[in-house]
mmCIF file of C-alpha atoms and ligand atoms in Angstrom:
data_model
loop_
_atom_site.group_PDB
_atom_site.id
_atom_site.type_symbol
_atom_site.label_atom_id
_atom_site.label_comp_id
_atom_site.label_asym_id
_atom_site.label_seq_id
_atom_site.Cartn_x
_atom_site.Cartn_y
_atom_site.Cartn_z
ATOM 1 C CA UNK X 5 180.371 106.956 136.315
ATOM 2 C CA UNK X 6 181.342 104.187 133.990
ATOM 3 C CA UNK X 7 181.789 101.711 136.760
ATOM 4 C CA UNK X 8 178.445 102.628 138.140
ATOM 5 C CA UNK X 9 176.702 102.115 134.865
ATOM 6 C CA UNK X 10 178.425 98.767 134.447
ATOM 7 C CA UNK X 11 177.424 97.830 137.952
ATOM 8 C CA UNK X 12 173.863 98.736 137.330
ATOM 9 C CA UNK X 13 173.713 96.852 134.129
ATOM 10 C CA UNK X 14 175.195 93.727 135.867
ATOM 11 C CA UNK X 15 172.624 93.915 138.709
ATOM 12 C CA UNK X 16 169.728 94.331 136.251
ATOM 13 C CA UNK X 17 170.893 91.328 134.200
ATOM 14 C CA UNK X 18 171.361 89.277 137.267
ATOM 15 C CA UNK X 19 167.882 90.186 138.523
ATOM 16 C CA UNK X 20 166.426 89.286 135.091
ATOM 17 C CA UNK X 21 168.377 86.011 135.095
ATOM 18 C CA UNK X 22 167.408 84.906 138.594
ATOM 19 C CA UNK X 23 163.813 85.922 138.180
ATOM 20 C CA UNK X 24 163.506 82.794 136.077
ATOM 21 C CA UNK X 25 164.152 80.763 139.255
ATOM 22 C CA UNK X 26 161.334 81.874 141.482
ATOM 23 C CA UNK X 27 159.588 78.793 142.833
ATOM 24 C CA UNK X 28 156.003 80.170 142.426
ATOM 25 C CA UNK X 29 156.342 81.302 138.823
ATOM 26 C CA UNK X 30 153.207 80.868 136.777
ATOM 27 C CA UNK X 31 153.094 79.492 133.299
ATOM 28 C CA UNK X 32 156.193 77.415 133.914
ATOM 29 C CA UNK X 33 156.671 74.819 131.170
ATOM 30 C CA UNK X 34 159.411 73.227 133.230
ATOM 31 C CA UNK X 35 156.628 72.264 135.854
ATOM 32 C CA UNK X 36 154.453 69.978 133.653
ATOM 33 C CA UNK X 37 151.085 69.239 135.343
ATOM 34 C CA UNK X 38 149.727 66.660 133.036
ATOM 35 C CA UNK X 39 150.762 63.880 130.649
ATOM 36 C CA UNK X 40 150.898 65.941 127.427
ATOM 37 C CA UNK X 41 153.136 68.669 129.069
ATOM 38 C CA UNK X 42 155.127 65.881 130.622
ATOM 39 C CA UNK X 43 155.879 64.424 127.129
ATOM 40 C CA UNK X 44 157.142 67.677 125.929
ATOM 41 C CA UNK X 45 159.249 68.095 129.036
ATOM 42 C CA UNK X 46 160.710 64.505 128.764
ATOM 43 C CA UNK X 47 161.784 65.526 125.192
ATOM 44 C CA UNK X 48 163.160 68.851 126.199
ATOM 45 C CA UNK X 49 165.401 67.747 129.004
ATOM 46 C CA UNK X 50 167.611 65.274 127.065
ATOM 47 C CA UNK X 51 167.766 67.559 124.069
ATOM 48 C CA UNK X 52 168.781 70.398 126.344
ATOM 49 C CA UNK X 53 171.578 68.348 127.922
ATOM 50 C CA UNK X 54 172.863 67.210 124.483
ATOM 51 C CA UNK X 55 172.879 70.821 123.298
ATOM 52 C CA UNK X 56 174.620 71.908 126.636
ATOM 53 C CA UNK X 57 177.287 69.282 126.143
ATOM 54 C CA UNK X 58 177.913 70.338 122.550
ATOM 55 C CA UNK X 59 178.043 73.995 123.657
ATOM 56 C CA UNK X 60 180.547 73.351 126.377
ATOM 57 C CA UNK X 61 182.766 71.178 124.233
ATOM 58 C CA UNK X 62 182.794 73.609 121.226
ATOM 59 C CA UNK X 63 183.100 76.831 123.316
ATOM 60 C CA UNK X 64 185.662 75.099 125.721
ATOM 61 C CA UNK X 65 187.806 74.144 122.651
ATOM 62 C CA UNK X 66 187.584 77.596 121.304
ATOM 63 C CA UNK X 67 188.568 79.296 124.583
ATOM 64 C CA UNK X 68 191.368 76.724 125.042
ATOM 65 C CA UNK X 69 192.901 77.669 121.727
ATOM 66 C CA UNK X 70 192.387 81.343 122.117
ATOM 67 C CA UNK X 71 194.137 81.212 125.503
ATOM 68 C CA UNK X 72 196.875 78.757 124.376
ATOM 69 C CA UNK X 73 197.975 80.762 121.378
ATOM 70 C CA UNK X 74 197.232 84.225 122.591
ATOM 71 C CA UNK X 75 199.733 87.083 121.969
ATOM 72 C CA UNK X 76 201.860 87.731 125.089
ATOM 73 C CA UNK X 77 203.674 90.989 126.076
ATOM 74 C CA UNK X 78 207.170 90.958 124.694
ATOM 75 C CA UNK X 79 206.712 87.645 122.991
ATOM 76 C CA UNK X 80 205.412 86.805 119.681
ATOM 77 C CA UNK X 81 202.317 84.595 119.639
ATOM 78 C CA UNK X 82 202.928 80.960 119.575
ATOM 79 C CA UNK X 83 201.997 79.744 116.101
ATOM 80 C CA UNK X 84 200.138 76.368 116.100
ATOM 81 C CA UNK X 85 200.974 73.595 113.714
ATOM 82 C CA UNK X 86 199.549 74.567 110.392
ATOM 83 C CA UNK X 87 197.421 71.818 108.806
ATOM 84 C CA UNK X 88 195.660 71.700 105.458
ATOM 85 C CA UNK X 89 193.207 68.953 104.929
ATOM 86 C CA UNK X 90 192.764 66.115 107.412
ATOM 87 C CA UNK X 91 190.445 63.341 106.060
ATOM 88 C CA UNK X 92 190.065 61.636 109.467
ATOM 89 C CA UNK X 93 189.053 64.883 111.232
ATOM 90 C CA UNK X 94 186.760 66.030 108.418
ATOM 91 C CA UNK X 95 184.906 62.715 108.269
ATOM 92 C CA UNK X 96 184.600 62.726 112.140
ATOM 93 C CA UNK X 97 183.049 66.222 112.315
ATOM 94 C CA UNK X 98 180.705 65.510 109.541
ATOM 95 C CA UNK X 99 179.465 62.140 110.854
ATOM 96 C CA UNK X 100 179.326 63.096 114.508
ATOM 97 C CA UNK X 101 176.847 66.053 114.190
ATOM 98 C CA UNK X 102 174.742 63.995 111.704
ATOM 99 C CA UNK X 103 174.491 61.188 114.249
ATOM 100 C CA UNK X 104 173.563 63.647 117.015
ATOM 101 C CA UNK X 105 171.009 65.372 114.924
ATOM 102 C CA UNK X 106 169.425 61.935 113.920
ATOM 103 C CA UNK X 107 169.493 60.932 117.608
ATOM 104 C CA UNK X 108 167.487 64.081 118.504
ATOM 105 C CA UNK X 109 165.148 63.876 115.464
ATOM 106 C CA UNK X 110 163.793 60.374 116.238
ATOM 107 C CA UNK X 111 162.140 61.231 119.632
ATOM 108 C CA UNK X 112 161.238 64.666 118.426
ATOM 109 C CA UNK X 113 159.280 63.392 115.383
ATOM 110 C CA UNK X 114 157.784 60.590 117.579
ATOM 111 C CA UNK X 115 156.606 63.144 120.188
ATOM 112 C CA UNK X 116 155.125 65.424 117.470
ATOM 113 C CA UNK X 117 153.001 62.685 116.074
ATOM 114 C CA UNK X 118 152.055 61.439 119.560
ATOM 115 C CA UNK X 119 150.854 64.859 120.647
ATOM 116 C CA UNK X 120 148.880 65.432 117.463
ATOM 117 C CA UNK X 121 146.891 62.142 117.717
ATOM 118 C CA UNK X 122 143.329 62.553 118.880
ATOM 119 C CA UNK X 123 142.965 60.618 122.070
ATOM 120 C CA UNK X 124 140.539 57.674 122.254
ATOM 121 C CA UNK X 125 138.134 56.719 125.056
ATOM 122 C CA UNK X 126 136.776 59.358 127.432
ATOM 123 C CA UNK X 127 137.647 62.632 125.853
ATOM 124 C CA UNK X 128 136.265 66.090 126.483
ATOM 125 C CA UNK X 129 135.884 68.095 123.362
ATOM 126 C CA UNK X 130 135.788 71.876 123.434
ATOM 127 C CA UNK X 131 135.841 74.467 120.715
ATOM 128 C CA UNK X 132 138.051 77.310 121.531
ATOM 129 C CA UNK X 133 137.230 80.613 119.794
ATOM 130 C CA UNK X 134 139.776 83.325 119.871
ATOM 131 C CA UNK X 135 138.456 86.848 119.665
ATOM 132 C CA UNK X 136 140.087 90.175 119.906
ATOM 133 C CA UNK X 137 140.901 89.966 122.753
ATOM 134 C CA UNK X 138 139.367 87.240 124.809
ATOM 135 C CA UNK X 139 138.707 83.434 124.705
ATOM 136 C CA UNK X 140 135.341 81.800 124.206
ATOM 137 C CA UNK X 141 134.902 78.161 125.240
ATOM 138 C CA UNK X 142 132.197 76.183 123.585
ATOM 139 C CA UNK X 143 131.284 72.731 124.844
ATOM 140 C CA UNK X 144 129.033 71.338 122.059
ATOM 141 C CA UNK X 145 128.068 68.091 123.829
ATOM 142 C CA UNK X 146 127.236 69.831 127.077
ATOM 143 C CA UNK X 147 125.502 72.861 125.512
ATOM 144 C CA UNK X 148 127.754 75.304 127.446
ATOM 145 C CA UNK X 149 129.351 78.444 126.271
ATOM 146 C CA UNK X 150 131.603 80.445 128.606
ATOM 147 C CA UNK X 151 134.445 82.834 128.489
ATOM 148 C CA UNK X 152 138.153 83.267 129.654
ATOM 149 C CA UNK X 153 138.049 80.185 131.906
ATOM 150 C CA UNK X 154 138.343 76.644 130.514
ATOM 151 C CA UNK X 155 136.855 74.183 133.084
ATOM 152 C CA UNK X 156 138.022 70.568 132.740
ATOM 153 C CA UNK X 157 137.890 67.314 134.747
ATOM 154 C CA UNK X 158 141.234 66.043 135.971
ATOM 155 C CA UNK X 159 142.592 62.793 134.510
ATOM 156 C CA UNK X 160 140.803 63.159 131.157
ATOM 157 C CA UNK X 161 142.237 64.424 127.966
ATOM 158 C CA UNK X 162 140.747 67.496 126.473
ATOM 159 C CA UNK X 163 140.725 67.810 122.774
ATOM 160 C CA UNK X 164 140.382 71.531 121.900
ATOM 161 C CA UNK X 165 139.606 72.759 118.345
ATOM 162 C CA UNK X 166 140.870 76.250 117.881
ATOM 163 C CA UNK X 167 139.260 78.750 115.646
ATOM 164 C CA UNK X 168 139.866 82.509 115.151
ATOM 165 C CA UNK X 169 136.757 84.565 114.934
ATOM 166 C CA UNK X 170 136.201 88.060 113.750
ATOM 167 C CA UNK X 171 133.301 90.203 112.781
ATOM 168 C CA UNK X 172 131.987 87.744 110.154
ATOM 169 C CA UNK X 173 131.400 85.267 112.985
ATOM 170 C CA UNK X 174 128.351 87.185 114.036
ATOM 171 C CA UNK X 175 126.483 85.970 111.019
ATOM 172 C CA UNK X 176 127.174 82.358 111.747
ATOM 173 C CA UNK X 177 123.919 80.601 112.861
ATOM 174 C CA UNK X 178 125.278 78.206 115.457
ATOM 175 C CA UNK X 179 128.274 77.595 117.628
ATOM 176 C CA UNK X 180 129.199 74.647 115.568
ATOM 177 C CA UNK X 181 131.350 76.764 113.226
ATOM 178 C CA UNK X 182 134.486 75.711 114.961
ATOM 179 C CA UNK X 183 134.185 72.168 113.884
ATOM 180 C CA UNK X 184 136.869 70.702 111.569
ATOM 181 C CA UNK X 185 135.532 70.263 107.993
ATOM 182 C CA UNK X 186 133.917 67.003 106.860
ATOM 183 C CA UNK X 187 136.263 64.242 106.008
ATOM 184 C CA UNK X 188 135.909 64.825 102.236
ATOM 185 C CA UNK X 189 138.770 67.217 102.376
ATOM 186 C CA UNK X 190 136.705 70.402 102.547
ATOM 187 C CA UNK X 191 138.144 73.142 104.591
ATOM 188 C CA UNK X 192 136.859 73.860 108.057
ATOM 189 C CA UNK X 193 133.475 75.613 108.198
ATOM 190 C CA UNK X 194 133.758 79.330 107.859
ATOM 191 C CA UNK X 195 135.021 80.906 110.992
ATOM 192 C CA UNK X 196 134.879 84.523 110.277
ATOM 193 C CA UNK X 197 137.612 87.031 109.520
ATOM 194 C CA UNK X 198 139.642 86.983 112.713
ATOM 195 C CA UNK X 199 143.386 87.336 113.070
ATOM 196 C CA UNK X 200 146.086 84.872 114.199
ATOM 197 C CA UNK X 201 146.329 84.045 117.913
ATOM 198 C CA UNK X 202 148.231 81.347 119.793
ATOM 199 C CA UNK X 203 146.770 79.191 122.632
ATOM 200 C CA UNK X 204 149.162 78.381 125.411
ATOM 201 C CA UNK X 205 148.856 76.773 128.835
ATOM 202 C CA UNK X 206 152.565 76.048 129.539
ATOM 203 C CA UNK X 207 151.847 73.588 132.375
ATOM 204 C CA UNK X 208 149.365 71.443 130.493
ATOM 205 C CA UNK X 209 150.356 71.457 126.849
ATOM 206 C CA UNK X 210 152.451 72.931 124.143
ATOM 207 C CA UNK X 211 151.360 75.833 122.047
ATOM 208 C CA UNK X 212 149.021 75.899 119.006
ATOM 209 C CA UNK X 213 148.376 78.702 116.565
ATOM 210 C CA UNK X 214 144.802 79.812 116.037
ATOM 211 C CA UNK X 215 144.507 80.583 112.297
ATOM 212 C CA UNK X 216 141.482 82.157 110.532
ATOM 213 C CA UNK X 217 139.706 79.924 108.177
ATOM 214 C CA UNK X 218 141.270 76.823 109.704
ATOM 215 C CA UNK X 219 140.591 74.566 112.706
ATOM 216 C CA UNK X 220 143.748 73.532 114.580
ATOM 217 C CA UNK X 221 143.626 71.168 117.385
ATOM 218 C CA UNK X 222 145.504 70.481 120.629
ATOM 219 C CA UNK X 223 145.300 68.013 123.453
ATOM 220 C CA UNK X 224 145.717 69.020 127.074
ATOM 221 C CA UNK X 225 145.225 67.200 130.405
ATOM 222 C CA UNK X 226 145.615 68.077 134.062
ATOM 223 C CA UNK X 227 146.523 65.455 136.670
ATOM 224 C CA UNK X 228 145.558 67.586 139.695
ATOM 225 C CA UNK X 229 142.838 70.080 140.357
ATOM 226 C CA UNK X 230 144.042 73.635 140.146
ATOM 227 C CA UNK X 231 144.023 76.868 138.239
ATOM 228 C CA UNK X 232 146.531 76.889 135.330
ATOM 229 C CA UNK X 233 147.317 80.254 133.755
ATOM 230 C CA UNK X 234 147.430 80.617 129.999
ATOM 231 C CA UNK X 235 147.665 83.373 127.480
ATOM 232 C CA UNK X 236 147.636 84.292 123.751
ATOM 233 C CA UNK X 237 151.226 83.851 122.515
ATOM 234 C CA UNK X 238 150.972 85.461 119.029
ATOM 235 C CA UNK X 239 150.767 89.213 118.641
ATOM 236 C CA UNK X 240 147.118 89.830 117.561
ATOM 237 C CA UNK X 241 146.567 93.607 117.829
ATOM 238 C CA UNK X 242 146.393 96.387 120.498
ATOM 239 C CA UNK X 243 145.405 94.349 123.487
ATOM 240 C CA UNK X 244 147.322 91.123 122.773
ATOM 241 C CA UNK X 245 149.072 91.421 126.105
ATOM 242 C CA UNK X 246 145.669 91.344 127.886
ATOM 243 C CA UNK X 247 144.475 88.186 126.161
ATOM 244 C CA UNK X 248 144.883 85.820 129.076
ATOM 245 C CA UNK X 249 142.796 82.930 130.157
ATOM 246 C CA UNK X 250 142.820 80.210 132.827
ATOM 247 C CA UNK X 251 142.242 76.469 132.734
ATOM 248 C CA UNK X 252 140.384 75.349 135.859
ATOM 249 C CA UNK X 253 140.827 71.621 136.599
ATOM 250 C CA UNK X 254 138.300 70.020 138.875
ATOM 251 C CA UNK X 255 137.904 66.517 140.269
ATOM 252 C CA UNK X 256 135.316 64.666 138.077
ATOM 253 C CA UNK X 257 132.598 65.165 140.725
ATOM 254 C CA UNK X 258 133.320 68.932 140.983
ATOM 255 C CA UNK X 259 133.440 69.161 137.246
ATOM 256 C CA UNK X 260 129.904 67.386 137.082
ATOM 257 C CA UNK X 261 128.665 70.150 139.452
ATOM 258 C CA UNK X 262 130.102 72.930 137.303
ATOM 259 C CA UNK X 263 128.463 71.449 134.250
ATOM 260 C CA UNK X 264 125.163 71.285 136.043
ATOM 261 C CA UNK X 265 125.372 74.836 137.193
ATOM 262 C CA UNK X 266 126.466 76.123 133.656
ATOM 263 C CA UNK X 267 123.677 74.420 132.001
ATOM 264 C CA UNK X 268 121.131 76.085 134.172
ATOM 265 C CA UNK X 269 119.474 79.404 133.322
ATOM 266 C CA UNK X 270 120.717 82.615 134.831
ATOM 267 C CA UNK X 271 119.330 83.506 138.178
ATOM 268 C CA UNK X 272 116.619 86.178 138.195
ATOM 269 C CA UNK X 273 117.149 88.999 140.611
ATOM 270 C CA UNK X 274 114.582 89.758 143.310
ATOM 271 C CA UNK X 275 112.053 92.315 142.282
ATOM 272 C CA UNK X 276 112.716 95.803 143.474
ATOM 273 C CA UNK X 277 116.451 95.075 144.049
ATOM 274 C CA UNK X 278 119.346 96.941 142.544
ATOM 275 C CA UNK X 279 120.222 93.860 140.537
ATOM 276 C CA UNK X 280 116.686 93.830 139.143
ATOM 277 C CA UNK X 281 117.220 97.471 137.974
ATOM 278 C CA UNK X 282 120.476 96.272 136.404
ATOM 279 C CA UNK X 283 118.675 93.577 134.513
ATOM 280 C CA UNK X 284 116.336 96.127 133.031
ATOM 281 C CA UNK X 285 119.317 98.299 132.016
ATOM 282 C CA UNK X 286 120.744 95.173 130.431
ATOM 283 C CA UNK X 287 117.710 94.371 128.473
ATOM 284 C CA UNK X 288 116.617 97.721 127.493
ATOM 285 C CA UNK X 289 120.129 99.042 126.666
ATOM 286 C CA UNK X 290 122.755 98.203 124.157
ATOM 287 C CA UNK X 291 124.199 95.165 126.171
ATOM 288 C CA UNK X 292 121.881 92.557 124.482
ATOM 289 C CA UNK X 293 123.150 93.541 121.078
ATOM 290 C CA UNK X 294 126.287 91.453 121.741
ATOM 291 C CA UNK X 295 125.757 89.566 125.011
ATOM 292 C CA UNK X 296 123.500 86.532 125.673
ATOM 293 C CA UNK X 297 122.272 85.455 129.073
ATOM 294 C CA UNK X 298 120.704 81.969 129.165
ATOM 295 C CA UNK X 299 117.075 82.423 130.199
ATOM 296 C CA UNK X 300 117.022 86.067 128.796
ATOM 297 C CA UNK X 301 118.256 85.625 125.208
ATOM 298 C CA UNK X 302 119.967 88.317 123.256
ATOM 299 C CA UNK X 303 118.659 90.802 120.787
ATOM 300 C CA UNK X 304 118.742 88.160 118.029
ATOM 301 C CA UNK X 305 116.933 85.636 120.134
ATOM 302 C CA UNK X 306 120.093 83.625 120.899
ATOM 303 C CA UNK X 307 120.082 82.129 124.485
ATOM 304 C CA UNK X 308 123.543 80.724 124.292
ATOM 305 C CA UNK X 309 125.687 81.958 121.452
ATOM 306 C CA UNK X 310 126.490 85.524 122.137
ATOM 307 C CA UNK X 311 126.678 87.956 119.231
ATOM 308 C CA UNK X 312 130.293 89.009 119.440
ATOM 309 C CA UNK X 313 130.642 89.403 123.131
ATOM 310 C CA UNK X 314 130.994 86.895 125.873
ATOM 311 C CA UNK X 315 127.907 84.812 127.116
ATOM 312 C CA UNK X 316 127.340 86.359 130.675
ATOM 313 C CA UNK X 317 124.952 83.580 132.043
ATOM 314 C CA UNK X 318 127.270 82.722 134.871
ATOM 315 C CA UNK X 319 129.450 85.771 134.866
ATOM 316 C CA UNK X 320 130.002 85.997 138.618
ATOM 317 C CA UNK X 321 130.953 82.403 138.734
ATOM 318 C CA UNK X 322 134.136 83.217 136.863
ATOM 319 C CA UNK X 323 137.067 84.676 138.694
ATOM 320 C CA UNK X 324 138.202 86.876 135.851
ATOM 321 C CA UNK X 325 136.805 88.832 132.810
ATOM 322 C CA UNK X 326 137.981 90.990 129.914
ATOM 323 C CA UNK X 327 140.534 88.483 128.806
ATOM 324 C CA UNK X 328 141.193 87.414 132.314
ATOM 325 C CA UNK X 329 142.774 90.847 132.888
ATOM 326 C CA UNK X 330 140.207 92.031 135.426
ATOM 327 C CA UNK X 331 138.929 90.291 138.556
ATOM 328 C CA UNK X 332 135.188 89.586 138.568
ATOM 329 C CA UNK X 333 134.886 90.025 142.281
ATOM 330 C CA UNK X 334 136.359 93.526 142.091
ATOM 331 C CA UNK X 335 133.358 95.748 141.698
ATOM 332 C CA UNK X 336 135.403 98.790 141.096
ATOM 333 C CA UNK X 337 137.251 97.096 138.213
ATOM 334 C CA UNK X 338 133.837 96.057 136.769
ATOM 335 C CA UNK X 339 132.480 99.520 137.168
ATOM 336 C CA UNK X 340 135.499 101.052 135.461
ATOM 337 C CA UNK X 341 135.216 98.536 132.630
ATOM 338 C CA UNK X 342 131.553 99.322 132.026
ATOM 339 C CA UNK X 343 132.332 103.126 132.172
ATOM 340 C CA UNK X 344 134.956 102.989 129.458
ATOM 341 C CA UNK X 345 136.331 99.569 128.222
ATOM 342 C CA UNK X 346 138.834 100.999 125.799
ATOM 343 C CA UNK X 347 140.427 102.952 128.644
ATOM 344 C CA UNK X 348 141.401 99.611 130.142
ATOM 345 C CA UNK X 349 141.922 97.405 127.196
ATOM 346 C CA UNK X 350 143.054 99.527 124.204
ATOM 347 C CA UNK X 351 141.001 98.757 121.074
ATOM 348 C CA UNK X 352 138.283 96.902 123.056
ATOM 349 C CA UNK X 353 135.334 96.035 120.784
ATOM 350 C CA UNK X 354 133.115 96.842 123.636
ATOM 351 C CA UNK X 355 131.986 100.491 123.042
ATOM 352 C CA UNK X 356 131.692 103.149 125.773
ATOM 353 C CA UNK X 357 127.849 103.718 125.796
ATOM 354 C CA UNK X 358 128.074 106.685 128.131
ATOM 355 C CA UNK X 359 126.305 104.887 130.831
ATOM 356 C CA UNK X 360 125.320 106.971 133.885
ATOM 357 C CA UNK X 361 126.714 106.114 137.301
ATOM 358 C CA UNK X 362 123.317 104.805 138.386
ATOM 359 C CA UNK X 363 123.228 102.531 135.350
ATOM 360 C CA UNK X 364 126.703 101.364 136.047
ATOM 361 C CA UNK X 365 125.943 100.572 139.720
ATOM 362 C CA UNK X 366 122.806 98.680 138.724
ATOM 363 C CA UNK X 367 124.742 96.694 136.110
ATOM 364 C CA UNK X 368 127.497 95.860 138.542
ATOM 365 C CA UNK X 369 124.919 94.514 140.894
ATOM 366 C CA UNK X 370 123.181 92.553 138.284
ATOM 367 C CA UNK X 371 126.292 90.965 136.789
ATOM 368 C CA UNK X 372 127.660 90.243 140.322
ATOM 369 C CA UNK X 373 124.463 88.220 141.011
ATOM 370 C CA UNK X 374 124.928 85.897 138.016
ATOM 371 C CA UNK X 375 126.632 83.068 139.777
HETATM 372 CU CU1 LIG Z 1669 145.334 86.923 120.693
HETATM 373 CU CU2 LIG Z 1669 147.570 87.616 120.917
#
């Protein structure tokens, strides 16, 4: 029995260990896909090997002496030569680690400052608003507000300003709340009463905390078009685990097309269609209390800035929703979400409004039409 337990534990440990080696693993910071992630990788690799060498030398020496002077059956343990005080040795093992640490510190500090610098030239600026539990992306220059998917052009640095938003955010008049404060040393503009999150796209950048009342920044960039998975990396409440997002990198041409589509109003469904019924449900029900659809406006007359919930103007153009936990194309998931959000994401701020099956079907048709 004991052997079997040990064997099981060994197999589980081996499986956990080797799972780190799968070639198609997502969110792999060892596969940098842009210059900022590359800088971190280029720092990590030499520091890792220095640490590995120190580990092998120290542990190797330890094992050597344990083995060399072990107690053997029928023989007393060999007693090593006893030394008290050795100036040469002590100076050596004081200076050597100090030199190693200094050698590691110089490139580390240089990289930290390098990554923190705001890039010059062509830079896309995006405000990232961390909600419980989803991400809102606000492009102030383009007039775009979207959710859970950060679209960027390849080959261009993206300077994100990170803000945590809570209930107080609803009273903010414009999306510009996530701007860093004026240069006279005032704090960042009020950003509500949210909680701490952390923004992380391992293949494109390091991680940066999102802190209430403060605007932190981060630079990321993708070399190749693709979809890069990210997630909240700081425990932020019940559905922290479901607070994912994606960075979608396009060629500059594709990105321009995406911007053009995003800035256009939502499509209006054909009269008499199920989607048109869904639009009526949306407008006459509780949806507009929190959600804005460009061309429709929400309950407060906002066309862009939603009132606590994601802007849904181009909902069906996104692959995922609800903190990138659900697939937009999966109508059953969408119906289940509308039926009872908190059953899928614990603590979800979107209430269960007791919608009828007919209302849910109509809303699913309407949301599915918003490309
Ligand atoms: Cu947001 Cu964890």
